[in-house]
Short mmCIF file of C-alpha atoms in Angstrom, two decimals:
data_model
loop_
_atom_site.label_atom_id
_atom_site.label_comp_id
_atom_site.label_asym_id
_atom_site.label_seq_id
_atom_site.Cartn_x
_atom_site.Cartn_y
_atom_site.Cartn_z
CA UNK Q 1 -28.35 42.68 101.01
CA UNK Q 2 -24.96 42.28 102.12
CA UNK Q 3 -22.13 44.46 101.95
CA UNK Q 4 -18.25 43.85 100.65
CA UNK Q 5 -17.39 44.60 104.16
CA UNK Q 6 -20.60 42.03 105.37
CA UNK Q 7 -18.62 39.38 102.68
CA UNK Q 8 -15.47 39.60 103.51
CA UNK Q 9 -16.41 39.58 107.05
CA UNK Q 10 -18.16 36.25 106.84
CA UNK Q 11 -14.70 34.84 104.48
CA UNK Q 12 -12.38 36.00 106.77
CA UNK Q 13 -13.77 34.36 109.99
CA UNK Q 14 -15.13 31.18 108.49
CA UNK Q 15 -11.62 30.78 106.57
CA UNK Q 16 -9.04 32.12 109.09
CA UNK Q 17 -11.28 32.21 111.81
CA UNK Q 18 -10.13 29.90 115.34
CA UNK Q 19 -12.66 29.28 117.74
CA UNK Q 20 -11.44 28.57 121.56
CA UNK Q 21 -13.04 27.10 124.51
CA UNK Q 22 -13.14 28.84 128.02
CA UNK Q 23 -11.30 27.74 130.69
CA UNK Q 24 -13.60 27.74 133.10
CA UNK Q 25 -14.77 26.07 135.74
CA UNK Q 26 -18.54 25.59 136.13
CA UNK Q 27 -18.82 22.96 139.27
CA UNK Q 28 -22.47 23.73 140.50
CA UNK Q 29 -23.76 25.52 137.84
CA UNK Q 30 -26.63 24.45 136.32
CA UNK Q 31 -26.80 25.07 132.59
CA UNK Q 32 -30.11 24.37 129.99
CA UNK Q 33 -29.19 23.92 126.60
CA UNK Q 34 -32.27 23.46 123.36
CA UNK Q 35 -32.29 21.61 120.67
CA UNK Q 36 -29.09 19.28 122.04
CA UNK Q 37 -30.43 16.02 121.04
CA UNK Q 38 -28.03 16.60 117.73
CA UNK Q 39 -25.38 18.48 115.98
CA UNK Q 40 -24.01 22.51 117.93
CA UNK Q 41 -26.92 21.61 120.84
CA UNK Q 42 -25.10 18.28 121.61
CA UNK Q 43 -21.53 19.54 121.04
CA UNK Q 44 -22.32 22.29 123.13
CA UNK Q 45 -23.65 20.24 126.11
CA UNK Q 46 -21.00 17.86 126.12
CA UNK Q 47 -18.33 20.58 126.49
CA UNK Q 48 -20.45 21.94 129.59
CA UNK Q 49 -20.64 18.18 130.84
CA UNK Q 50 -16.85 18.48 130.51
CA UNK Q 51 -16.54 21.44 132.97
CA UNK Q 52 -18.53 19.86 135.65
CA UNK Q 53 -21.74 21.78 134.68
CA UNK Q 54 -25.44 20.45 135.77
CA UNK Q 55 -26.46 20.03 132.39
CA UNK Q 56 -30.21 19.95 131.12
CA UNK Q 57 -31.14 18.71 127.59
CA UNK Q 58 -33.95 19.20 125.44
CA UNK Q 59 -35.57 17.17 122.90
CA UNK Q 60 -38.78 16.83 120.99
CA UNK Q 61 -38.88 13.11 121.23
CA UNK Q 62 -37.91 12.46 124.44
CA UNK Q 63 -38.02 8.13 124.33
CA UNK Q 64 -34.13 7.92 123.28
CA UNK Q 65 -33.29 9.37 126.85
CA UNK Q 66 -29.51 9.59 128.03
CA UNK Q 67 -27.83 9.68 131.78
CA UNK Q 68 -28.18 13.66 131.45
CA UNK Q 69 -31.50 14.88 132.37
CA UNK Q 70 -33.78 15.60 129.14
CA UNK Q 71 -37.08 17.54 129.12
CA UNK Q 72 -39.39 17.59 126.37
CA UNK Q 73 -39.62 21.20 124.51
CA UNK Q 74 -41.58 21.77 121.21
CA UNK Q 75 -41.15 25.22 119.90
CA UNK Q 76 -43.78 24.97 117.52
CA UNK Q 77 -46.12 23.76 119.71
CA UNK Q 78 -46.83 27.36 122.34
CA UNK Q 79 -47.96 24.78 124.81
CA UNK Q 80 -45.32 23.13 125.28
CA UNK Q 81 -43.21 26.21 124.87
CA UNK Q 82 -44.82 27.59 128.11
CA UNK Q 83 -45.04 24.70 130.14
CA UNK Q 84 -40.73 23.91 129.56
CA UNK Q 85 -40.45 27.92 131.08
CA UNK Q 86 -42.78 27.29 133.66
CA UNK Q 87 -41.12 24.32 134.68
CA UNK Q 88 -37.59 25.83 134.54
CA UNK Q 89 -39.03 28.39 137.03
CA UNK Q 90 -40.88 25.69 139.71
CA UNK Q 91 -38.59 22.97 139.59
CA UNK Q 92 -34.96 24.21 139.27
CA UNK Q 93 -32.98 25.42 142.12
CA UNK Q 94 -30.94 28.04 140.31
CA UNK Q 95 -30.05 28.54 136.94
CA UNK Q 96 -27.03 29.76 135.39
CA UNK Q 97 -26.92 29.70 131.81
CA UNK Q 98 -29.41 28.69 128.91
CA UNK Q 99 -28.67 28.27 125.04
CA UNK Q 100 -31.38 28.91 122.76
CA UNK Q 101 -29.78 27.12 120.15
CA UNK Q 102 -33.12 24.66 118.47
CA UNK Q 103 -34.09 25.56 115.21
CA UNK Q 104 -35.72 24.40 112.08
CA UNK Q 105 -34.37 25.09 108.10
CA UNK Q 106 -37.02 23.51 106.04
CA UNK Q 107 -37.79 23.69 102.37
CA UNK Q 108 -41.76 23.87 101.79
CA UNK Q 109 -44.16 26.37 103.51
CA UNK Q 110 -45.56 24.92 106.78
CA UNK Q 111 -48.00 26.41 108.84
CA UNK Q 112 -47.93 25.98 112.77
CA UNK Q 113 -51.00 27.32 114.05
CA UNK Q 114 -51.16 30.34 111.89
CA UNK Q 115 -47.71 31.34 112.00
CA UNK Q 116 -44.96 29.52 109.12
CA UNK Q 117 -43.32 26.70 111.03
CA UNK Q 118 -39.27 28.79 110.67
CA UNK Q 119 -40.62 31.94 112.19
CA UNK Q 120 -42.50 30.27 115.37
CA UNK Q 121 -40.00 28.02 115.62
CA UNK Q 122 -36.63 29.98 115.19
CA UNK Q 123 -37.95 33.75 116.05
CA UNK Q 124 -41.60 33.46 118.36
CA UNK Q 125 -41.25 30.49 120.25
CA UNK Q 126 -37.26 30.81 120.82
CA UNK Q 127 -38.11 34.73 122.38
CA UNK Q 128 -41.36 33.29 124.20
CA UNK Q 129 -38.99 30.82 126.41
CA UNK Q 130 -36.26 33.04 126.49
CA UNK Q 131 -38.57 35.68 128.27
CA UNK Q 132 -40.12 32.97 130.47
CA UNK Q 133 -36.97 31.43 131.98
CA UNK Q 134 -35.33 35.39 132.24
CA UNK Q 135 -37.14 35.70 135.47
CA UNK Q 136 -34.78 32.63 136.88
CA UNK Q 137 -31.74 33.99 135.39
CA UNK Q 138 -32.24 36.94 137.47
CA UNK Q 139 -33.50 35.12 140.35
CA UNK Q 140 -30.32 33.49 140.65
CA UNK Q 141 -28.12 36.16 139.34
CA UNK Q 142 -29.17 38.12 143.05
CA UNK Q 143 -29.29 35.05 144.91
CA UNK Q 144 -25.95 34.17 144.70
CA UNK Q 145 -24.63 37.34 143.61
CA UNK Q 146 -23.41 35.77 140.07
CA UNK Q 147 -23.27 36.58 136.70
CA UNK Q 148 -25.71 34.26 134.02
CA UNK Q 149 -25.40 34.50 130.87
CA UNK Q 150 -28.62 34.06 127.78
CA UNK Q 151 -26.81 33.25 124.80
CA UNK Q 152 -29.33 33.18 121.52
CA UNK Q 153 -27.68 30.92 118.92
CA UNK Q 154 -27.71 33.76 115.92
CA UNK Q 155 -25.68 32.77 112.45
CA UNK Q 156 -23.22 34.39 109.88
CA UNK Q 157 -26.16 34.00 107.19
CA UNK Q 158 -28.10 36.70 108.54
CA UNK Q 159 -25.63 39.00 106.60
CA UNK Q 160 -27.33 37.32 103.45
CA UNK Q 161 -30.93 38.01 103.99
CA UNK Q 162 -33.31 39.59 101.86
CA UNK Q 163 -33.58 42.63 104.66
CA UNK Q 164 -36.35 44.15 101.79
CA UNK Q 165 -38.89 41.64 102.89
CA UNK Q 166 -39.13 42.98 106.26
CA UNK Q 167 -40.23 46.29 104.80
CA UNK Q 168 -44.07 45.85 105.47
CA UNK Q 169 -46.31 48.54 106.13
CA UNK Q 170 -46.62 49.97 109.73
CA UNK Q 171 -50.19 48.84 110.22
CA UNK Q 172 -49.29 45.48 109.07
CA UNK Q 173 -48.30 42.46 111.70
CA UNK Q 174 -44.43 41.49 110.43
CA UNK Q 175 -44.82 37.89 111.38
CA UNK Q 176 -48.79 37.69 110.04
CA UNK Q 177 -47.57 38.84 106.56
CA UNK Q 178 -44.34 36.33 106.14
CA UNK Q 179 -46.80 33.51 107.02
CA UNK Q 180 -48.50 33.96 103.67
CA UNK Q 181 -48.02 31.31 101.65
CA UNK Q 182 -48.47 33.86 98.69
CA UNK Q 183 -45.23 35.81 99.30
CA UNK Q 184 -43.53 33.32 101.44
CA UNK Q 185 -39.94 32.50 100.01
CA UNK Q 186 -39.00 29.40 101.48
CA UNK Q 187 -35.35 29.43 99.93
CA UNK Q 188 -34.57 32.43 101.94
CA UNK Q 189 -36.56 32.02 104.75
CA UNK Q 190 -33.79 30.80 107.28
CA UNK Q 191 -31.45 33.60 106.52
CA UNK Q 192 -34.39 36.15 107.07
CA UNK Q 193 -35.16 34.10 110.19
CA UNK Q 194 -32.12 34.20 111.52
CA UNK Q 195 -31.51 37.81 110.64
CA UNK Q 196 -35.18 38.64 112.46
CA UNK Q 197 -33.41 36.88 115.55
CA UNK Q 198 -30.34 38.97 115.25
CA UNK Q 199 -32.64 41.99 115.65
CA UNK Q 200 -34.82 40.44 118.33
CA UNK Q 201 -31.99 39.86 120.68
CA UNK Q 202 -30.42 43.63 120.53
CA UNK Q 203 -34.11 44.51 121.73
CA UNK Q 204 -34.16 41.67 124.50
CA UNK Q 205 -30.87 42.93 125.83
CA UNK Q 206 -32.02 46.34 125.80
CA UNK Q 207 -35.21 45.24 127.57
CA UNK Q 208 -33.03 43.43 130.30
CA UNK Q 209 -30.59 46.63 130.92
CA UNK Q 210 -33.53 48.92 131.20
CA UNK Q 211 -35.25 46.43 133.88
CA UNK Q 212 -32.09 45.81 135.94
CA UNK Q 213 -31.79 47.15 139.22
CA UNK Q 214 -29.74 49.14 140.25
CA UNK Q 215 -26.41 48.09 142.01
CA UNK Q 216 -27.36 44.53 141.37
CA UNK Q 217 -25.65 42.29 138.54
CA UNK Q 218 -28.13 41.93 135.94
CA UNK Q 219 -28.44 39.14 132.99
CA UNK Q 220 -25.85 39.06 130.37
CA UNK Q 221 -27.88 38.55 126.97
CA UNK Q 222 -25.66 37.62 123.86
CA UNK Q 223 -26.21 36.15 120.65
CA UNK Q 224 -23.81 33.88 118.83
CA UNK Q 225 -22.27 32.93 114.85
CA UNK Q 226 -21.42 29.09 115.36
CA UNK Q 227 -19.95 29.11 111.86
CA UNK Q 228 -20.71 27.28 108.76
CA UNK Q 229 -21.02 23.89 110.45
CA UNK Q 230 -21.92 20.38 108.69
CA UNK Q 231 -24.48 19.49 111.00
CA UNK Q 232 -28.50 18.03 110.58
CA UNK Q 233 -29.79 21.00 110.74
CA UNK Q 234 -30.51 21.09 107.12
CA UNK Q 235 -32.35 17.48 107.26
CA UNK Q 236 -35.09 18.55 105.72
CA UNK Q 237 -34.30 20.73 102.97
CA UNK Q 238 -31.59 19.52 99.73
CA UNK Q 239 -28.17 20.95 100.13
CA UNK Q 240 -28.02 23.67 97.08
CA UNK Q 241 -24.70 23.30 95.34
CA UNK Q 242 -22.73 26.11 96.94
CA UNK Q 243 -23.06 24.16 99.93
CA UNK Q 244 -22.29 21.23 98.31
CA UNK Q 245 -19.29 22.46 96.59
CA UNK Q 246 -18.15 24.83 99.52
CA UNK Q 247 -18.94 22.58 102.78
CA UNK Q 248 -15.93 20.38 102.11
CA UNK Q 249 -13.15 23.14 101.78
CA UNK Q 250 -14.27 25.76 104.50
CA UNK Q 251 -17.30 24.10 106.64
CA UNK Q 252 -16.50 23.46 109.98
CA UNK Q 253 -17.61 20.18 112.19
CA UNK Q 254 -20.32 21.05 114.92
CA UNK Q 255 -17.91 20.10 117.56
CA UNK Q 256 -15.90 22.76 116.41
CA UNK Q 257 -18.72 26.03 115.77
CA UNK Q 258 -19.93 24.97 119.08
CA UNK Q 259 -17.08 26.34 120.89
CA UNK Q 260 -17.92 29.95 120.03
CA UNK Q 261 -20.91 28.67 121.79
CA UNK Q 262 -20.09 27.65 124.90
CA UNK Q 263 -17.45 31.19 125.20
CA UNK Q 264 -20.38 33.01 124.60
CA UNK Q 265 -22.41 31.20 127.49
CA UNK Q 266 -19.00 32.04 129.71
CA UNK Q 267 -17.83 35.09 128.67
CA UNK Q 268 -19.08 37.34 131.05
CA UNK Q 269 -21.26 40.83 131.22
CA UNK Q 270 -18.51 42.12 129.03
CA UNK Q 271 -20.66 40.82 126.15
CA UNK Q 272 -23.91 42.02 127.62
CA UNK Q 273 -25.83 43.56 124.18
CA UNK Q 274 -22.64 42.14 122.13
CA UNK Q 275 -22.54 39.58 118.65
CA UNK Q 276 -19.37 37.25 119.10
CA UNK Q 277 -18.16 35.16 116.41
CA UNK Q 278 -15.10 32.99 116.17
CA UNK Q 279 -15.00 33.64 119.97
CA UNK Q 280 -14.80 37.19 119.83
CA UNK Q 281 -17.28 39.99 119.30
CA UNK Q 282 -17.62 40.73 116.34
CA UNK Q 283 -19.50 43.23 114.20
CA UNK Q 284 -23.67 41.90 113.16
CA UNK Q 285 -24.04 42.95 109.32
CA UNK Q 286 -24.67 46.49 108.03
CA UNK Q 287 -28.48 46.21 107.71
CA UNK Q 288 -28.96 45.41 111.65
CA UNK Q 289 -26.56 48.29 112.28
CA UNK Q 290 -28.56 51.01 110.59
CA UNK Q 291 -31.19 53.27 111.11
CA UNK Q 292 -33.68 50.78 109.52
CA UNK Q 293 -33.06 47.94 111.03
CA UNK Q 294 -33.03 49.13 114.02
CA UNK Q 295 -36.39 50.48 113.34
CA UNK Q 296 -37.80 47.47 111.91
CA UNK Q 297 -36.07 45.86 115.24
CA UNK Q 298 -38.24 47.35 117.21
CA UNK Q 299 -41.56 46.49 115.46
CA UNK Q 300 -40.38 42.94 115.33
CA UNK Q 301 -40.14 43.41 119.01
CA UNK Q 302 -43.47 45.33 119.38
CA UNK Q 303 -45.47 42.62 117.31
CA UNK Q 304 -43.58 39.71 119.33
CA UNK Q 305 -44.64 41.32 122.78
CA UNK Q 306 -48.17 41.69 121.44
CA UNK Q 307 -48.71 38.08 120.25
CA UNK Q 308 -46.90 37.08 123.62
CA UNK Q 309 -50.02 38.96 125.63
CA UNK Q 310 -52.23 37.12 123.54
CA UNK Q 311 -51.23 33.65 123.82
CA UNK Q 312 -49.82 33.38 126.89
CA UNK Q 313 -51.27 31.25 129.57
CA UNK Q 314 -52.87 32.80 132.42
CA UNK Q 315 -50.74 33.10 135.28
#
């Protein structure tokens, strides 16, 4: 549970926090951005569109097509999961930067496969692609001896998760034990999502530094607090009264949160392993800091890996 430090943290920035966009120029880049068919994921893309950036979309339903490319992407589906990374590797001449910013928040218990729909969604499937496109990240990273950036859309909420139901025995599959329905608590679900993100992206930037070769620039992996945005996000599930009461006085638009965003995407190997909120780093919440969630990071990590070797296509 949180701290005072974790609350006033989260009061501070979402109350006298100012988020900034880069100036940058990103003229040949080529920069993929999920779930940008609505709300930070379209906010986000236009502001690369502004800075001259090769912009590619994703969307589940892919008939409403715009001018900017869109490819279809399902992250509960692992099929289609696969085939977008595979096709990011094949097709695209270089890539530059990629937002993993598509996520679910939903209210009732919903299996995909055998995993619940908010962890394959927002935890599985987001690492799955992220590891499948890293390859082309690097591949142009040494190409044209740039810096690109992964930036995994994390959230200020993490610092309110129930961090207790992650404490599962050591035998036990993390992921294969939230998916109960028995002990699944759907109200705090996206929190504990988000904060099981949180922890999987320290590990995935760890991963990438000790893979990097030597005297060569190597992938910049972030993860990023958009704020407390009014966006669609919550679609699905009834706005709670906090959110209705609160929302009005301190939320912020998506066009807004999704600056942190894009300075996140930009900011450079400076941020390589970093948090950044309000377009800054900033510090993640006590839990992720200590000994035990670092611990519980890495089984997270171990049981993603595993699962990965077992449904991954063969090569």
């Amino acid at each position: 549970m949180p701290t005072f430090g974790d609350i006033t943290q989260f009061l501070g920035g979402q109350i006298f926090g100012r988020t900034t966009l880069p100036d940058v120029d990103l003229s040949g880049k080529t920069m993929i951005v999920t779930g940008a068919n609505t709300g930070l994921g379209l906010e986000a893309a236009k502001h690369l569109g502004d800075k001259a950036a090769s912009v590619i979309y994703d969307e589940t339903n892919c008939q409403n097509q715009t001018e900017i490319q869109v490819w279809e992407l399902d992250l509960a589906d692992y099929k289609s999961t696969f085939s977008f990374a595979k096709r990011v590797v094949e097709e695209l001449p270089r890539l530059d930067g990629f937002l993993a910013n598509a996520g679910v928040e939903v209210e009732r218990f919903e299996l995909a496969g055998d995993l619940e729909l908010t962890l394959k969604v927002n935890v599985i499937s987001t690492f799955f692609l992220a590891l499948g496109v890293l390859p082309k990240l690097q591949e142009t990273s040494e190409k044209y001896e740039t810096d690109t950036t992964m930036t995994i859309v994390g959230s200020l909420i993490h610092n309110f998760a129930p961090d207790d139901q992650l404490d599962i025995g050591k035998e036990k599959d993390i992921f294969v034990e939230l998916s109960r329905p028995e002990i699944a608590d759907m109200a705090q679900r996206y929190p504990l999502s988000k904060l099981m993100s949180h922890q999987c992206a320290r590990q995935l930037a760890k991963h990438v530094s000790a893979t990097a070769k030597q005297g060569r620039t190597h992938v910049t992996i972030n993860w990023a607090n958009p704020g407390w945005c009014a966006t669609s996000l919550v679609r699905s599930k009834k706005k709670s009264l906090p959110e209705l009461a609160l929302m009005p006085l301190i939320g912020w638009t998506a066009e807004y949160g999704s600056r942190t965003l894009v300075y996140a995407l930009t900011a450079g190997k400076e941020t390589h392993g970093c948090y950044l909120s309000e377009s800054q780093v900033k510090q993640e919440s006590s839990y992720v800091r200590s000994s035990k969630g670092q611990e519980i990071a890495q089984r997270l990590w171990d049981d993603l890996i595993t699962r990965l070797r077992e449904v991954r296509p063969e090569r």
